[in-house]
């Protein structure tokens, strides 16, 4: 990654941890941003900003600006922060829809808006969002989640069009990710068919690379082994 400075939101989560670790192993400098308190000490190539509520635009800007000030620039933003809810529409709570919108759309929106001035100054600015295959066609109980992730897809497309030629903006659309939490909630599933975090990290980091300079506005399904 040749010293690129990458911000990973949701860095303490199962996917965020892997993306950050792989990016570091490939030579990037990484800033993890998360709502949870930071558990890792700062190193030359990695800092952690904990206690950041990315649903709040002011907090998002403060965190992103702090990263740019610390490393001197910003080259890529990976928006992994988000949430999930399973709830039937008719019997559900409107607050669930509001929470899904806040956790999935507003976090990506606020982080992206804050990062854009810094990314535009980079020779290869990148934004990679995490959407969902489940948002392409919502199933039962997936209304609020799918609607919010569909919002991430449209945000990706709009930003890609607005910043074409200056910043590439893409999204990965995973199926079920193989995490401990997902295994616990779906113990009878065939885990071998799920997307491994490492596989998804590889696709995400490709989209932050120089090799992906011609790719923007893409929504890339990542279905894992079938």
mmCIF file of C-alpha atoms in Angstrom:
data_model
loop_
_atom_site.group_PDB
_atom_site.id
_atom_site.type_symbol
_atom_site.label_atom_id
_atom_site.label_comp_id
_atom_site.label_asym_id
_atom_site.label_seq_id
_atom_site.Cartn_x
_atom_site.Cartn_y
_atom_site.Cartn_z
ATOM 1 C CA UNK A 1 0.000 0.000 0.000
ATOM 2 C CA UNK A 2 3.140 2.175 -0.202
ATOM 3 C CA UNK A 3 2.533 4.324 2.875
ATOM 4 C CA UNK A 4 -1.048 5.232 1.960
ATOM 5 C CA UNK A 5 -3.060 6.691 4.830
ATOM 6 C CA UNK A 6 -6.317 4.793 5.278
ATOM 7 C CA UNK A 7 -9.159 5.489 7.702
ATOM 8 C CA UNK A 8 -11.209 2.442 8.676
ATOM 9 C CA UNK A 9 -14.481 3.140 10.480
ATOM 10 C CA UNK A 10 -15.929 0.397 12.641
ATOM 11 C CA UNK A 11 -12.319 -0.656 13.200
ATOM 12 C CA UNK A 12 -13.009 -2.648 16.358
ATOM 13 C CA UNK A 13 -15.540 -4.909 14.632
ATOM 14 C CA UNK A 14 -14.853 -8.313 13.094
ATOM 15 C CA UNK A 15 -14.390 -6.995 9.556
ATOM 16 C CA UNK A 16 -12.802 -3.689 10.541
ATOM 17 C CA UNK A 17 -10.051 -5.417 12.520
ATOM 18 C CA UNK A 18 -9.128 -7.614 9.570
ATOM 19 C CA UNK A 19 -9.127 -4.756 7.055
ATOM 20 C CA UNK A 20 -6.886 -2.682 9.337
ATOM 21 C CA UNK A 21 -4.478 -5.568 9.971
ATOM 22 C CA UNK A 22 -4.191 -6.505 6.293
ATOM 23 C CA UNK A 23 -3.680 -2.869 5.270
ATOM 24 C CA UNK A 24 -0.895 -2.501 7.851
ATOM 25 C CA UNK A 25 0.743 -5.716 6.682
ATOM 26 C CA UNK A 26 0.778 -4.315 3.146
ATOM 27 C CA UNK A 27 2.536 -1.121 4.173
ATOM 28 C CA UNK A 28 -0.340 1.294 4.789
ATOM 29 C CA UNK A 29 -0.666 3.706 7.673
ATOM 30 C CA UNK A 30 -4.028 3.110 9.324
ATOM 31 C CA UNK A 31 -6.359 5.100 11.537
ATOM 32 C CA UNK A 32 -9.169 3.147 13.161
ATOM 33 C CA UNK A 33 -12.287 5.094 14.122
ATOM 34 C CA UNK A 34 -14.952 3.489 16.262
ATOM 35 C CA UNK A 35 -17.737 4.215 18.736
ATOM 36 C CA UNK A 36 -16.122 1.769 21.154
ATOM 37 C CA UNK A 37 -13.234 2.925 23.306
ATOM 38 C CA UNK A 38 -9.790 2.342 21.810
ATOM 39 C CA UNK A 39 -8.021 -0.782 23.071
ATOM 40 C CA UNK A 40 -4.800 -0.504 21.070
ATOM 41 C CA UNK A 41 -1.744 1.669 21.782
ATOM 42 C CA UNK A 42 -0.632 4.018 19.027
ATOM 43 C CA UNK A 43 2.298 2.977 16.850
ATOM 44 C CA UNK A 44 4.220 4.736 14.105
ATOM 45 C CA UNK A 45 1.819 3.463 11.467
ATOM 46 C CA UNK A 46 -1.426 3.044 13.404
ATOM 47 C CA UNK A 47 -3.654 5.176 15.594
ATOM 48 C CA UNK A 48 -7.052 4.419 17.094
ATOM 49 C CA UNK A 49 -9.753 7.018 17.750
ATOM 50 C CA UNK A 50 -12.365 5.578 20.076
ATOM 51 C CA UNK A 51 -15.575 7.033 21.474
ATOM 52 C CA UNK A 52 -16.503 8.632 18.142
ATOM 53 C CA UNK A 53 -20.202 8.819 17.242
ATOM 54 C CA UNK A 54 -20.146 8.965 13.452
ATOM 55 C CA UNK A 55 -23.884 9.621 13.334
ATOM 56 C CA UNK A 56 -22.904 13.099 14.585
ATOM 57 C CA UNK A 57 -21.429 15.193 11.755
ATOM 58 C CA UNK A 58 -19.305 17.331 14.093
ATOM 59 C CA UNK A 59 -17.720 14.304 15.759
ATOM 60 C CA UNK A 60 -17.036 12.706 12.382
ATOM 61 C CA UNK A 61 -15.290 15.836 11.124
ATOM 62 C CA UNK A 62 -13.209 16.182 14.269
ATOM 63 C CA UNK A 63 -12.013 12.578 13.993
ATOM 64 C CA UNK A 64 -11.207 12.690 10.274
ATOM 65 C CA UNK A 65 -9.430 16.029 10.579
ATOM 66 C CA UNK A 66 -7.382 14.628 13.480
ATOM 67 C CA UNK A 67 -6.244 11.718 11.316
ATOM 68 C CA UNK A 68 -5.232 14.014 8.465
ATOM 69 C CA UNK A 69 -3.345 16.257 10.884
ATOM 70 C CA UNK A 70 -1.553 13.300 12.487
ATOM 71 C CA UNK A 71 -0.372 11.650 9.271
ATOM 72 C CA UNK A 72 -0.214 14.768 7.110
ATOM 73 C CA UNK A 73 -2.704 13.529 4.541
ATOM 74 C CA UNK A 74 -5.519 11.100 3.829
ATOM 75 C CA UNK A 75 -5.677 8.734 0.848
ATOM 76 C CA UNK A 76 -8.579 6.375 1.507
ATOM 77 C CA UNK A 77 -11.689 6.007 3.640
ATOM 78 C CA UNK A 78 -13.237 2.604 4.273
ATOM 79 C CA UNK A 79 -16.732 2.911 5.753
ATOM 80 C CA UNK A 80 -17.398 -0.285 7.696
ATOM 81 C CA UNK A 81 -19.258 1.150 10.716
ATOM 82 C CA UNK A 82 -22.880 0.034 10.708
ATOM 83 C CA UNK A 83 -25.525 -2.124 12.305
ATOM 84 C CA UNK A 84 -28.056 -4.883 11.663
ATOM 85 C CA UNK A 85 -31.636 -5.536 12.740
ATOM 86 C CA UNK A 86 -34.061 -8.323 11.865
ATOM 87 C CA UNK A 87 -37.659 -7.251 12.336
ATOM 88 C CA UNK A 88 -40.933 -7.719 10.403
ATOM 89 C CA UNK A 89 -42.264 -4.493 8.942
ATOM 90 C CA UNK A 90 -45.855 -4.606 10.216
ATOM 91 C CA UNK A 91 -45.015 -5.621 13.788
ATOM 92 C CA UNK A 92 -41.810 -3.595 13.964
ATOM 93 C CA UNK A 93 -40.871 -0.282 15.506
ATOM 94 C CA UNK A 94 -40.255 2.903 13.529
ATOM 95 C CA UNK A 95 -37.254 3.496 15.781
ATOM 96 C CA UNK A 96 -35.597 0.453 14.202
ATOM 97 C CA UNK A 97 -35.786 2.120 10.797
ATOM 98 C CA UNK A 98 -34.377 5.324 12.231
ATOM 99 C CA UNK A 99 -31.561 3.433 13.951
ATOM 100 C CA UNK A 100 -30.640 1.510 10.793
ATOM 101 C CA UNK A 101 -30.582 4.733 8.773
ATOM 102 C CA UNK A 102 -28.376 6.416 11.367
ATOM 103 C CA UNK A 103 -25.932 3.513 11.773
ATOM 104 C CA UNK A 104 -25.600 2.585 8.103
ATOM 105 C CA UNK A 105 -26.279 5.718 6.039
ATOM 106 C CA UNK A 106 -25.393 8.637 8.314
ATOM 107 C CA UNK A 107 -22.096 7.132 9.469
ATOM 108 C CA UNK A 108 -20.956 6.698 5.852
ATOM 109 C CA UNK A 109 -22.332 10.099 4.848
ATOM 110 C CA UNK A 110 -20.697 12.013 7.693
ATOM 111 C CA UNK A 111 -17.352 10.267 7.387
ATOM 112 C CA UNK A 112 -17.325 10.750 3.607
ATOM 113 C CA UNK A 113 -18.232 14.425 3.751
ATOM 114 C CA UNK A 114 -15.499 14.979 6.335
ATOM 115 C CA UNK A 115 -12.900 13.061 4.325
ATOM 116 C CA UNK A 116 -13.625 14.515 0.878
ATOM 117 C CA UNK A 117 -11.516 17.712 1.239
ATOM 118 C CA UNK A 118 -8.526 15.608 2.289
ATOM 119 C CA UNK A 119 -9.099 12.873 -0.308
ATOM 120 C CA UNK A 120 -9.426 15.440 -3.087
ATOM 121 C CA UNK A 121 -5.928 16.648 -2.214
ATOM 122 C CA UNK A 122 -4.536 13.123 -2.584
ATOM 123 C CA UNK A 123 -3.238 11.885 -5.916
ATOM 124 C CA UNK A 124 -5.428 8.810 -5.525
ATOM 125 C CA UNK A 125 -8.361 9.510 -3.210
ATOM 126 C CA UNK A 126 -10.573 6.512 -2.501
ATOM 127 C CA UNK A 127 -13.840 5.827 -0.648
ATOM 128 C CA UNK A 128 -15.044 2.259 -0.172
ATOM 129 C CA UNK A 129 -18.428 1.647 1.427
ATOM 130 C CA UNK A 130 -19.911 -1.601 2.710
ATOM 131 C CA UNK A 131 -23.374 -2.246 1.327
ATOM 132 C CA UNK A 132 -25.152 -5.607 1.313
ATOM 133 C CA UNK A 133 -26.329 -8.205 -1.169
ATOM 134 C CA UNK A 134 -29.436 -8.426 0.993
ATOM 135 C CA UNK A 135 -30.301 -4.869 -0.035
ATOM 136 C CA UNK A 136 -30.660 -5.863 -3.699
ATOM 137 C CA UNK A 137 -33.827 -7.769 -2.852
ATOM 138 C CA UNK A 138 -35.090 -7.619 0.710
ATOM 139 C CA UNK A 139 -36.397 -10.747 2.357
ATOM 140 C CA UNK A 140 -38.848 -11.094 5.235
ATOM 141 C CA UNK A 141 -37.661 -9.299 8.336
ATOM 142 C CA UNK A 142 -34.996 -7.412 6.382
ATOM 143 C CA UNK A 143 -36.935 -4.247 5.519
ATOM 144 C CA UNK A 144 -35.218 -1.715 7.766
ATOM 145 C CA UNK A 145 -31.731 -3.109 7.238
ATOM 146 C CA UNK A 146 -32.104 -3.536 3.480
ATOM 147 C CA UNK A 147 -33.563 -0.060 3.059
ATOM 148 C CA UNK A 148 -30.631 1.485 4.906
ATOM 149 C CA UNK A 149 -28.037 -0.471 2.947
ATOM 150 C CA UNK A 150 -29.810 0.454 -0.289
ATOM 151 C CA UNK A 151 -29.252 4.027 0.869
ATOM 152 C CA UNK A 152 -25.529 3.250 1.105
ATOM 153 C CA UNK A 153 -25.632 1.984 -2.488
ATOM 154 C CA UNK A 154 -27.271 5.184 -3.752
ATOM 155 C CA UNK A 155 -24.861 7.320 -1.694
ATOM 156 C CA UNK A 156 -21.984 5.483 -3.338
ATOM 157 C CA UNK A 157 -23.311 6.123 -6.827
ATOM 158 C CA UNK A 158 -24.038 9.799 -6.177
ATOM 159 C CA UNK A 159 -20.607 10.483 -4.686
ATOM 160 C CA UNK A 160 -18.915 8.622 -7.537
ATOM 161 C CA UNK A 161 -20.693 10.811 -10.087
ATOM 162 C CA UNK A 162 -20.005 14.022 -8.197
ATOM 163 C CA UNK A 163 -16.298 13.333 -7.674
ATOM 164 C CA UNK A 164 -15.428 11.439 -10.858
ATOM 165 C CA UNK A 165 -11.867 12.188 -11.896
ATOM 166 C CA UNK A 166 -10.856 13.241 -8.387
ATOM 167 C CA UNK A 167 -11.995 10.524 -5.949
ATOM 168 C CA UNK A 168 -13.124 6.987 -6.733
ATOM 169 C CA UNK A 169 -16.144 5.807 -4.735
ATOM 170 C CA UNK A 170 -17.197 2.167 -4.717
ATOM 171 C CA UNK A 171 -19.046 -0.298 -2.516
ATOM 172 C CA UNK A 172 -18.695 -3.973 -1.735
ATOM 173 C CA UNK A 173 -21.924 -5.910 -1.270
ATOM 174 C CA UNK A 174 -21.188 -8.987 0.863
ATOM 175 C CA UNK A 175 -23.516 -11.847 1.534
ATOM 176 C CA UNK A 176 -23.303 -13.231 5.073
ATOM 177 C CA UNK A 177 -19.869 -12.583 6.573
ATOM 178 C CA UNK A 178 -18.290 -15.408 8.549
ATOM 179 C CA UNK A 179 -18.040 -13.877 12.021
ATOM 180 C CA UNK A 180 -18.429 -15.307 15.497
ATOM 181 C CA UNK A 181 -21.624 -13.305 16.005
ATOM 182 C CA UNK A 182 -23.186 -14.609 12.787
ATOM 183 C CA UNK A 183 -22.241 -18.188 13.612
ATOM 184 C CA UNK A 184 -23.866 -17.825 17.028
ATOM 185 C CA UNK A 185 -27.085 -16.418 15.578
ATOM 186 C CA UNK A 186 -27.293 -18.982 12.734
ATOM 187 C CA UNK A 187 -25.687 -22.153 14.141
ATOM 188 C CA UNK A 188 -27.229 -24.473 11.523
ATOM 189 C CA UNK A 189 -25.979 -22.535 8.497
ATOM 190 C CA UNK A 190 -23.253 -23.792 6.164
ATOM 191 C CA UNK A 191 -20.411 -21.520 7.264
ATOM 192 C CA UNK A 192 -18.235 -22.683 4.359
ATOM 193 C CA UNK A 193 -20.473 -20.724 1.973
ATOM 194 C CA UNK A 194 -20.120 -17.448 3.850
ATOM 195 C CA UNK A 195 -17.680 -14.671 3.019
ATOM 196 C CA UNK A 196 -14.480 -14.826 5.059
ATOM 197 C CA UNK A 197 -13.422 -11.417 6.428
ATOM 198 C CA UNK A 198 -10.011 -11.885 4.779
ATOM 199 C CA UNK A 199 -11.660 -12.385 1.369
ATOM 200 C CA UNK A 200 -13.710 -9.244 1.794
ATOM 201 C CA UNK A 201 -10.703 -7.292 3.035
ATOM 202 C CA UNK A 202 -8.817 -8.251 -0.120
ATOM 203 C CA UNK A 203 -11.568 -6.789 -2.319
ATOM 204 C CA UNK A 204 -11.873 -3.645 -0.191
ATOM 205 C CA UNK A 205 -8.147 -2.982 -0.241
ATOM 206 C CA UNK A 206 -7.961 -3.602 -3.979
ATOM 207 C CA UNK A 207 -10.484 -0.785 -4.385
ATOM 208 C CA UNK A 208 -8.219 1.518 -2.338
ATOM 209 C CA UNK A 209 -5.203 0.663 -4.480
ATOM 210 C CA UNK A 210 -3.649 2.362 -7.501
ATOM 211 C CA UNK A 211 -4.693 -0.649 -9.593
ATOM 212 C CA UNK A 212 -8.349 0.307 -9.095
ATOM 213 C CA UNK A 213 -7.966 3.846 -10.437
ATOM 214 C CA UNK A 214 -10.405 3.172 -13.301
ATOM 215 C CA UNK A 215 -13.139 1.722 -11.061
ATOM 216 C CA UNK A 216 -15.722 4.095 -9.618
ATOM 217 C CA UNK A 217 -19.444 3.908 -8.947
ATOM 218 C CA UNK A 218 -19.270 0.112 -8.772
ATOM 219 C CA UNK A 219 -21.411 -2.009 -6.467
ATOM 220 C CA UNK A 220 -19.478 -5.273 -6.220
ATOM 221 C CA UNK A 221 -21.259 -8.361 -4.850
ATOM 222 C CA UNK A 222 -18.967 -10.561 -2.757
ATOM 223 C CA UNK A 223 -20.646 -13.896 -2.194
ATOM 224 C CA UNK A 224 -17.783 -16.028 -0.940
ATOM 225 C CA UNK A 225 -17.412 -19.728 -1.751
ATOM 226 C CA UNK A 226 -20.420 -21.419 -3.380
#
